[in-house]
PDB file of C-alpha atoms in Angstrom:
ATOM      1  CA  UNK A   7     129.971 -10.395 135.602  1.00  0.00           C
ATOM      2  CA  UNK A   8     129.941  -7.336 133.136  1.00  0.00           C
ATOM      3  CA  UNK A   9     127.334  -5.663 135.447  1.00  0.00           C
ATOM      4  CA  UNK A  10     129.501  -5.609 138.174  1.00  0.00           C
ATOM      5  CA  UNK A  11     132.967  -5.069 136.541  1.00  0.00           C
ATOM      6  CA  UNK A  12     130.750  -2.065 135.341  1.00  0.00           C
ATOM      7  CA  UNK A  13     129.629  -0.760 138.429  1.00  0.00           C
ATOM      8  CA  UNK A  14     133.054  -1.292 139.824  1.00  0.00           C
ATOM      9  CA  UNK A  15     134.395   1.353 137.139  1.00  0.00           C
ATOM     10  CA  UNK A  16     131.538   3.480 137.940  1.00  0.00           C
ATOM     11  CA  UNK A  17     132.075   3.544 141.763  1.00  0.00           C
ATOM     12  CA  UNK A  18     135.770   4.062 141.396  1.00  0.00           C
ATOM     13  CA  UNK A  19     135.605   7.059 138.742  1.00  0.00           C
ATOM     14  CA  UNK A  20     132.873   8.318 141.201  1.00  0.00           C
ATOM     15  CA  UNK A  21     135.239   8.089 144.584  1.00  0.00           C
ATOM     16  CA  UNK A  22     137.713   9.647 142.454  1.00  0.00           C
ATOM     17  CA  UNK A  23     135.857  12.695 141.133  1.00  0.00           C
ATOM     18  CA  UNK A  24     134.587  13.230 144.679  1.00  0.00           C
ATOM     19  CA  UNK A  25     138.312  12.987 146.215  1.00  0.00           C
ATOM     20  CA  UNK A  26     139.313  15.521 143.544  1.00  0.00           C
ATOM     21  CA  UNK A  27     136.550  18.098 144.097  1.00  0.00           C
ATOM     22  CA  UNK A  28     137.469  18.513 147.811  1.00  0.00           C
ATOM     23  CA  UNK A  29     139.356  21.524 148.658  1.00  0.00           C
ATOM     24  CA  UNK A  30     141.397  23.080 151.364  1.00  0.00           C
ATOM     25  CA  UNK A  31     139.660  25.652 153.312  1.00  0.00           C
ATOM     26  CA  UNK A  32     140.328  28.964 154.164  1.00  0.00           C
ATOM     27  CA  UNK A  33     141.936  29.703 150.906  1.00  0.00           C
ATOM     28  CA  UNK A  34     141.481  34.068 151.376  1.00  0.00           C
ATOM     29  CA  UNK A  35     144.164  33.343 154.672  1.00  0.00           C
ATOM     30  CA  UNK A  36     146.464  31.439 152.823  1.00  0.00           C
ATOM     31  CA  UNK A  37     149.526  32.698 150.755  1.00  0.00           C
ATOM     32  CA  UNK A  38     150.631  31.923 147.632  1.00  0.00           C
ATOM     33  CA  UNK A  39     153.993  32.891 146.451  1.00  0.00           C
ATOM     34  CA  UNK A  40     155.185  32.895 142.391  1.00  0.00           C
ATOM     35  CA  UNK A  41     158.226  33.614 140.085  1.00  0.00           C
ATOM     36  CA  UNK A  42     157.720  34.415 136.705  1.00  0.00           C
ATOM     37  CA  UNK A  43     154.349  36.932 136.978  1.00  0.00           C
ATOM     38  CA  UNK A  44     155.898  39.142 133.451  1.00  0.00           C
ATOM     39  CA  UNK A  45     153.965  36.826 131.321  1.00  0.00           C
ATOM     40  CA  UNK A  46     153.062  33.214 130.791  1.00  0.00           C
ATOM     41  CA  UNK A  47     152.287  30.295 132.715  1.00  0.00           C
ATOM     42  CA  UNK A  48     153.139  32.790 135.777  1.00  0.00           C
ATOM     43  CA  UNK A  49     151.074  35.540 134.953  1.00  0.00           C
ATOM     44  CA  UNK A  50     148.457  33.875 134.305  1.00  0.00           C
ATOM     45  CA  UNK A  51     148.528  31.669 137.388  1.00  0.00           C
ATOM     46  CA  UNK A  52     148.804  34.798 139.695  1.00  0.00           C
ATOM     47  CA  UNK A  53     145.503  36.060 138.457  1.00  0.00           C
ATOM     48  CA  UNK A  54     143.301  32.923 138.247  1.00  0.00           C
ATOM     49  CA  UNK A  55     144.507  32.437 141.766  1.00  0.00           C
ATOM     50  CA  UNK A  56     143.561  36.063 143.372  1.00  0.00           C
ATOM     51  CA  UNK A  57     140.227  35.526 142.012  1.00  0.00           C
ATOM     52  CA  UNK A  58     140.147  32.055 143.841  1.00  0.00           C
ATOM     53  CA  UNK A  59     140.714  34.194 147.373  1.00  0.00           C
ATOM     54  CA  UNK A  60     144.494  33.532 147.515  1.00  0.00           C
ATOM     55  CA  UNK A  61     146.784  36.256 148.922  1.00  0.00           C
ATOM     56  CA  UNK A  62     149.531  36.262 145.811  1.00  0.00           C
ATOM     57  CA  UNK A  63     153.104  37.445 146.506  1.00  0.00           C
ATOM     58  CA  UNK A  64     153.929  37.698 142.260  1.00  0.00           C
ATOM     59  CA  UNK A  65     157.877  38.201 141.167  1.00  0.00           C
ATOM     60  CA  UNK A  66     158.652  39.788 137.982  1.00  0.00           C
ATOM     61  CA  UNK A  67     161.602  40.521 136.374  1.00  0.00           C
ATOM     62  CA  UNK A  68     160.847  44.086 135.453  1.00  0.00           C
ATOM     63  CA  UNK A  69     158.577  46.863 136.716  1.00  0.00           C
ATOM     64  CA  UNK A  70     156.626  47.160 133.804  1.00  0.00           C
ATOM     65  CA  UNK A  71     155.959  43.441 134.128  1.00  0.00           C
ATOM     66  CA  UNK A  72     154.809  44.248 137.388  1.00  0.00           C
ATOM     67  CA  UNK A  73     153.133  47.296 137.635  1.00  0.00           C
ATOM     68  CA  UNK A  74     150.687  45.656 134.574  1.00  0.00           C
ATOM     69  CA  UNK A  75     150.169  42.535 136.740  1.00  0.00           C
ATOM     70  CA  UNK A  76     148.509  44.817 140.171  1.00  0.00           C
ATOM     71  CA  UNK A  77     146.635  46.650 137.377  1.00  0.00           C
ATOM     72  CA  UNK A  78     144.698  44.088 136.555  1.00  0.00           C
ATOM     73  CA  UNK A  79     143.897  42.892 140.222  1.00  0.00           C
ATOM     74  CA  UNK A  80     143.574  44.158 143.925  1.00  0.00           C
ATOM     75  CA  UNK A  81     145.462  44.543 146.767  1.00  0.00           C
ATOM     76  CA  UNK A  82     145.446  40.981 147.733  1.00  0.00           C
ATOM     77  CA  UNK A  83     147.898  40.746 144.926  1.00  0.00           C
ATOM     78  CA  UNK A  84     151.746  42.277 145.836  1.00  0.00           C
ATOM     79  CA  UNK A  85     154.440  42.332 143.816  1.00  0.00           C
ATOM     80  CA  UNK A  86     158.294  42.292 144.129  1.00  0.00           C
ATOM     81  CA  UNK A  87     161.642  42.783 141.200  1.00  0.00           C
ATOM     82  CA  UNK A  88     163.207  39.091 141.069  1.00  0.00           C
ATOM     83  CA  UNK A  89     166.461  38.197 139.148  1.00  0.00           C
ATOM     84  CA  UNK A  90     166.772  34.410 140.406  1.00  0.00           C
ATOM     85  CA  UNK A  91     170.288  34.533 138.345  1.00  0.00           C
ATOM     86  CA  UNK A  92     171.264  37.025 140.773  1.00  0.00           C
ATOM     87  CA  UNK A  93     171.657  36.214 144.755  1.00  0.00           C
ATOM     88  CA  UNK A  94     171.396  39.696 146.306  1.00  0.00           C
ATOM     89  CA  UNK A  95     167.890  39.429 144.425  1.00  0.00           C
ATOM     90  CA  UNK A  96     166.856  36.582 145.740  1.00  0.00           C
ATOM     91  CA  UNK A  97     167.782  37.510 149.323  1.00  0.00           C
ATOM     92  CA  UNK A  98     166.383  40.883 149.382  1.00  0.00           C
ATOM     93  CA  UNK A  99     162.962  38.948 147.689  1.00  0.00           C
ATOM     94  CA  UNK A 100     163.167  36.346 150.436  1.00  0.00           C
ATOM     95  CA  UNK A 101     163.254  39.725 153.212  1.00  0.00           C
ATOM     96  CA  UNK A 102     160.567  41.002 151.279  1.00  0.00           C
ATOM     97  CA  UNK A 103     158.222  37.572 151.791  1.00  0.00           C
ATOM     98  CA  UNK A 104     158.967  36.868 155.358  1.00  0.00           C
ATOM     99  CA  UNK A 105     158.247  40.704 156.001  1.00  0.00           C
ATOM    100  CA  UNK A 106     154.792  39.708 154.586  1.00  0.00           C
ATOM    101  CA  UNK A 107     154.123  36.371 156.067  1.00  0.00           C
ATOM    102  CA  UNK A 108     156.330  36.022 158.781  1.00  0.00           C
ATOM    103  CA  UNK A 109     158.315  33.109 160.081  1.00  0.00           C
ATOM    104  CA  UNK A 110     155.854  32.056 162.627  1.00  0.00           C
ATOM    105  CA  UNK A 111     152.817  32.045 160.285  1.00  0.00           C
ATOM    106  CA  UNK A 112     154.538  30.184 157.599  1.00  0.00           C
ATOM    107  CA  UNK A 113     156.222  27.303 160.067  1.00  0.00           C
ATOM    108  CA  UNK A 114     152.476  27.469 161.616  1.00  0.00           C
ATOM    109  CA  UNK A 115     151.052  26.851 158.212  1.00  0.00           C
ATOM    110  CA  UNK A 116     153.647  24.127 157.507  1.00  0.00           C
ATOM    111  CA  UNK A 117     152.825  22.443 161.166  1.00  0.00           C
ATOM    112  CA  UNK A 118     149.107  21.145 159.983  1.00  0.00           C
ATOM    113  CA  UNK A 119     150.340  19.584 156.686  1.00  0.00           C
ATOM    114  CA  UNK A 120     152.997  17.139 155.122  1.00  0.00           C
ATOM    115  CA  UNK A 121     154.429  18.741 152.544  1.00  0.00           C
ATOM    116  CA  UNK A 122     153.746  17.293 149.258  1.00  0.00           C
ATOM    117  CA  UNK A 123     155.814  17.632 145.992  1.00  0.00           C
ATOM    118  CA  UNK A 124     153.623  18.033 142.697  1.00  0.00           C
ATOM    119  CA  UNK A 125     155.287  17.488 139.051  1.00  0.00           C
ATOM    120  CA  UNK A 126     153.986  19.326 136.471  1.00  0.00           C
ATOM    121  CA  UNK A 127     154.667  17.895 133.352  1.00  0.00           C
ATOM    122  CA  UNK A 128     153.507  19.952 130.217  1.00  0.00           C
ATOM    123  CA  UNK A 129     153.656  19.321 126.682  1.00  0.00           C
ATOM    124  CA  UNK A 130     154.257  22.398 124.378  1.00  0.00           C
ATOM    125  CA  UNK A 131     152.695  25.341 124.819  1.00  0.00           C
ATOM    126  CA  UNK A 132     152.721  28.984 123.109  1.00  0.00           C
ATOM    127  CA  UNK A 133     154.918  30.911 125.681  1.00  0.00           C
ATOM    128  CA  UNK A 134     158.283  32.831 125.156  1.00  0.00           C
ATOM    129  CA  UNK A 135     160.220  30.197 126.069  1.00  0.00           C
ATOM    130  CA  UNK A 136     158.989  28.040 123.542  1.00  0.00           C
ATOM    131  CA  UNK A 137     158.638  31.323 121.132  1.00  0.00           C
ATOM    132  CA  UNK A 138     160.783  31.417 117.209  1.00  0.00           C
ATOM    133  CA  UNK A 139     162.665  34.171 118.679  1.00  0.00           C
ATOM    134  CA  UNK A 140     163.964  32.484 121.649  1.00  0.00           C
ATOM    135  CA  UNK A 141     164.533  29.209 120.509  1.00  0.00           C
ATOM    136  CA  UNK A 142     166.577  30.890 117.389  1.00  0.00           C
ATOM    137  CA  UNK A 143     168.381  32.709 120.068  1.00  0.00           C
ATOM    138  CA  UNK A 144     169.418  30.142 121.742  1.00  0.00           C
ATOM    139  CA  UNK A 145     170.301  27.596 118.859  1.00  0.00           C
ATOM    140  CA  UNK A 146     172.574  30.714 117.665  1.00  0.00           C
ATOM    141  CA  UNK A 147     174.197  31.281 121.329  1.00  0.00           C
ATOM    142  CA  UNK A 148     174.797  27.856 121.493  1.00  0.00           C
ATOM    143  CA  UNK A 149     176.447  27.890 118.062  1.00  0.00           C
ATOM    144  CA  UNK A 150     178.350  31.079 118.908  1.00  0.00           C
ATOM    145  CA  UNK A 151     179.972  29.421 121.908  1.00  0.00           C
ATOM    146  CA  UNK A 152     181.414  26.606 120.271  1.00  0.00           C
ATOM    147  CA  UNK A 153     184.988  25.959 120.093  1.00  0.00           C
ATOM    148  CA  UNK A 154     186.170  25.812 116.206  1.00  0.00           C
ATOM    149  CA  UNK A 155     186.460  21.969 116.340  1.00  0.00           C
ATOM    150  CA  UNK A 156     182.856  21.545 117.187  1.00  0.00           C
ATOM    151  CA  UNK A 157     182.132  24.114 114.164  1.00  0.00           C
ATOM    152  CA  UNK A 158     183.774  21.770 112.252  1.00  0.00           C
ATOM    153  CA  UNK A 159     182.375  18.691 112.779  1.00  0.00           C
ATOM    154  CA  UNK A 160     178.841  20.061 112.564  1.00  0.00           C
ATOM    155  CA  UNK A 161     179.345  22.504 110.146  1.00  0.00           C
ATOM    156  CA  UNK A 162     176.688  25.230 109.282  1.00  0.00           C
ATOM    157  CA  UNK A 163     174.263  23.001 108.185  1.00  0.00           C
ATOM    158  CA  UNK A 164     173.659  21.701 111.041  1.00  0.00           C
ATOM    159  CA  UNK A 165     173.198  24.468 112.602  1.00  0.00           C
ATOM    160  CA  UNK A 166     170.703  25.909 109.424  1.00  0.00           C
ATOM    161  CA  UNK A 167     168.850  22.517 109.845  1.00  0.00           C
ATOM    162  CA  UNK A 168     168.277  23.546 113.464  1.00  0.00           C
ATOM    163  CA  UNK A 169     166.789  26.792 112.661  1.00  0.00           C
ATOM    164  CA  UNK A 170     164.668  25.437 109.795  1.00  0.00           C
ATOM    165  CA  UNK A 171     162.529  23.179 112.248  1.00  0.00           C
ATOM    166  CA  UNK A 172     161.632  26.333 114.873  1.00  0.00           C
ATOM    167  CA  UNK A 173     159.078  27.605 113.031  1.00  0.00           C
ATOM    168  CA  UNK A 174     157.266  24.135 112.994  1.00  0.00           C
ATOM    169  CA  UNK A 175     157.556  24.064 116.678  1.00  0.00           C
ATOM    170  CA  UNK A 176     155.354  26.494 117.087  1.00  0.00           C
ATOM    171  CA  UNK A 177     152.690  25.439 115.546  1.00  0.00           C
ATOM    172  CA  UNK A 178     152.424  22.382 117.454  1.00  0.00           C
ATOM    173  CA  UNK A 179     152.302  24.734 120.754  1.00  0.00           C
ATOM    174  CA  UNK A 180     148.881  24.989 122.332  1.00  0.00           C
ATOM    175  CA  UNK A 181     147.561  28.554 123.056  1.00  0.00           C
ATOM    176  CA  UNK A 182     145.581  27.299 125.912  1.00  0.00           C
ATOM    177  CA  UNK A 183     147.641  28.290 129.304  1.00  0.00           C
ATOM    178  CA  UNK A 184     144.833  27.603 131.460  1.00  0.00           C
ATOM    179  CA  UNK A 185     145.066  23.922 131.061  1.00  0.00           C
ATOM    180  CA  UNK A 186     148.701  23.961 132.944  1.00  0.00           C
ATOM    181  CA  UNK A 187     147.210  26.685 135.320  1.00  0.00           C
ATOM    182  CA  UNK A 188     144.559  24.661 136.377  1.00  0.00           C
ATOM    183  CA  UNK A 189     147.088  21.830 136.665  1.00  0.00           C
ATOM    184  CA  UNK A 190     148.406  23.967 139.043  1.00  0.00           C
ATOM    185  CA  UNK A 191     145.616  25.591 140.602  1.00  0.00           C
ATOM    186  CA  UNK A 192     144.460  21.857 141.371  1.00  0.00           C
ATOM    187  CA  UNK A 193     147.560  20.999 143.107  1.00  0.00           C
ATOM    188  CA  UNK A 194     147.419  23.860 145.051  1.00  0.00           C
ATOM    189  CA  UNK A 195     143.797  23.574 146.311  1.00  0.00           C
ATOM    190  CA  UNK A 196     142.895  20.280 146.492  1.00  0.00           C
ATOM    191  CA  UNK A 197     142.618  17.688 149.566  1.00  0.00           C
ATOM    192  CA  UNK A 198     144.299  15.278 147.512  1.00  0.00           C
ATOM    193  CA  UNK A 199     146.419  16.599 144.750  1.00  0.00           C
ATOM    194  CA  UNK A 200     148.095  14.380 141.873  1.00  0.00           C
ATOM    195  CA  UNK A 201     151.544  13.276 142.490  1.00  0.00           C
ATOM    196  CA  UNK A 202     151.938  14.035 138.499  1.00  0.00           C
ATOM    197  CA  UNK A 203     150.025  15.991 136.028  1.00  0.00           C
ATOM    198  CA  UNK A 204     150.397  15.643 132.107  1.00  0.00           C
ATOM    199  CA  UNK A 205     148.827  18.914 130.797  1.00  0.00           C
ATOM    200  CA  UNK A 206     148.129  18.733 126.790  1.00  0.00           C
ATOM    201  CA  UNK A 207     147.378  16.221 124.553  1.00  0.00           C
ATOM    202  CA  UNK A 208     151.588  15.617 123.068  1.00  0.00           C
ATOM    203  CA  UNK A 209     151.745  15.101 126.781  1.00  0.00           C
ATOM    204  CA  UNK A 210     149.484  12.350 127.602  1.00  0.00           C
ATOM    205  CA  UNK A 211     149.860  10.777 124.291  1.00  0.00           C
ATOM    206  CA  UNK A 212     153.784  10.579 123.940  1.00  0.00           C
ATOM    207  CA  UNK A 213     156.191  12.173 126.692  1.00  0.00           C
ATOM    208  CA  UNK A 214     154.208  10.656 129.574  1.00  0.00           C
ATOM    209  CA  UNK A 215     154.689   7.268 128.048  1.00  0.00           C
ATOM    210  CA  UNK A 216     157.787   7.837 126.355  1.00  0.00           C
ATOM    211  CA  UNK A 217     158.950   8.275 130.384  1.00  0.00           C
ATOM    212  CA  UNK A 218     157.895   5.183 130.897  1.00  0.00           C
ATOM    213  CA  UNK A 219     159.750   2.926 127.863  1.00  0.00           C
ATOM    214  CA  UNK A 220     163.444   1.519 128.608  1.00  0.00           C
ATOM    215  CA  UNK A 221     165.899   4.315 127.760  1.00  0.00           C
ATOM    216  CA  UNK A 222     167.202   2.046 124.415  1.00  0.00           C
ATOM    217  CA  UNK A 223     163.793   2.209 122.732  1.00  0.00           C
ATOM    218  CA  UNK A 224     163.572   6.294 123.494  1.00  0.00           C
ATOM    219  CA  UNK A 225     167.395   6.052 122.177  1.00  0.00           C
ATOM    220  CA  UNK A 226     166.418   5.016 118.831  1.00  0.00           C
ATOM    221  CA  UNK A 227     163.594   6.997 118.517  1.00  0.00           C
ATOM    222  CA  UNK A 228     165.773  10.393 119.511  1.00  0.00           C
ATOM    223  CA  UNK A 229     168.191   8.534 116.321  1.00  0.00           C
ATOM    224  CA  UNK A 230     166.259   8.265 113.565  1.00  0.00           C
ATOM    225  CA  UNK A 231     164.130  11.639 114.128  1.00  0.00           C
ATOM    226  CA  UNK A 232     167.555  14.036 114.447  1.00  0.00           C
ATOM    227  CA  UNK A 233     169.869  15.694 112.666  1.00  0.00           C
ATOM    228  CA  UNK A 234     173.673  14.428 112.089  1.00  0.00           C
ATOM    229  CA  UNK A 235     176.946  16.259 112.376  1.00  0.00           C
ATOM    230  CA  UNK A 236     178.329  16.609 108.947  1.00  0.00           C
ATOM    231  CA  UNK A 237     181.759  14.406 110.056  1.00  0.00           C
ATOM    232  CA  UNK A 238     180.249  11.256 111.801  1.00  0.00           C
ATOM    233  CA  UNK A 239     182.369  10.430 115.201  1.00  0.00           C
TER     234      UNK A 239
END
C-alpha cells in the first residue's frame, strides 16, 4: 500500500515538473511590456527577460533610470518616461507601445491564447519601497496629514513607536530579487503558469496561510502584535 501511495507521489511531482518545464515558443517575436524599469523588481525583470529573447518595452520614471537600463542591454530592449500618476503620461506611453507593436499584432497575439491572470504574492524584500527611508517617509506624511483630533488621540508616541520598528523591517527583507523575478519570468513563459505564486520564505510560511484563516483569528493576531492610540476609543 506504501509502495504505491509512493509511486503515486512520485508520478504526480513528476507530471508536475514536466508541465512546469514546458514553455511557449517563439519567445525572440514576442513582446513584453514593464513599469517600474528605475530599479527593483522592474529592473531587474527587464534584463533577465532580454536575455531570455523577449523584445522588452521598459518604463521608467526618469531618464537617468532609463538611459542606465539600455546600457546594460541591446536594442531588443526600448525604453519610454512613465508617470502612471499622471494621464497625459500614460497616453502618450500607450502611443508610444502601439507605435511599436501595433494593434493588429497585439489583438493577433491575443487571438491564439486565453488570457490568464497571475498573482504574485511576495513576502518582504529589500527594495525602496520597503526601504527605512521610505517607510519613515511615509509614516511621517501620514502623521503630517492628520487632522489635530487624530494627533490627539494617538499622540506622538504612537507615531515614535511607528518609526522605532522600521529599522527591524529591514532586516527581515530578503536581498534576493530574482526569486520574485523568476516568479514572474515563470508566469510569463510557461505552458501552464501558476494561478498564484508565494515568493520567500515569510510568504509561504505565514501570509499565504494567514490568507487562508477566518478574518477573526487574523483579527486577533493584527491585536495583540500592534501598537495602541494613547486615548482608547
Amino acid at each position: 500500500m506504501w509502495l504505491c501511495l509512493a509511486v503515486l507521489v512520485g508520478l504526480y511531482y513528476l507530471l508536475r515538473w514536466y508541465r512546469e518545464k514546458q514553455v511557449v515558443s517563439h519567445l525572440q517575436d514576442k513582446f513584453v511590456f514593464i513599469t517600474g524599469c528605475d530599479s527593483g523588481f522592474g529592473n531587474l525583470l527587464a534584463r533577465q527577460l532580454h536575455l531570455r529573447g523577449f523584445r522588452v518595452l521598459a518604463t521608467c520614471l526618469t531618464e537617468q533610470g532609463a538611459e542606465q537600463l539600455r546600457n546594460q542591454t541591446s536594442d531588443r530592449l526600448e525604453t519610454v518616461i512613465l508617470d502612471v500618476t499622471k494621464t497625459e503620461s500614460i497616453a502618450a506611453a500607450t502611443e508610444w507601445v502601439k507605435e511599436r507593436v501595433g494593434d493588429r499584432d497585439f489583438l493577433k497575439e491575443l487571438s491564439y491564447f486565453w488570457v490568464k491572470v497571475a498573482m504574485i504574492e511576495p513576502g518582504y524584500f529589500k527594495t525602496f519601497v520597503t526601504s527605512p527611508e521610505a517607510i519613515s517617509w511615509g509614516l511621517q506624511a501620514a502623521w503630517d496629514q492628520a487632522s489635530p483630533e487624530v494627533k490627539e488621540l494617538y499622540a506622538e508616541t504612537f507615531l515614535a513607536s511607528g518609526m522605532k520598528s522600521v529599522g527591524l523591517w529591514e532586516t527581515k527583507c530578503s536581498q534576493d530579487l530574482s526569486l520574485v523575478t523568476d516568479c514572474m519570468e515563470h508566469a510569463l513563459t510557461a505552458c501552464h503558469p501558476h494561478t498564484r505564486y508565494s515568493p520567500g520564505w515569510d510568504a509561504k510560511l505565514f501570509y499565504l496561510p494567514v490568507s487562508y484563516m477566518p478574518t477573526f483569528l487574523v483579527d486577533l493576531m493584527m491585536y495583540w502584535g500592534a501598537s495602541w492610540p494613547a486615548k482608547a476609543l
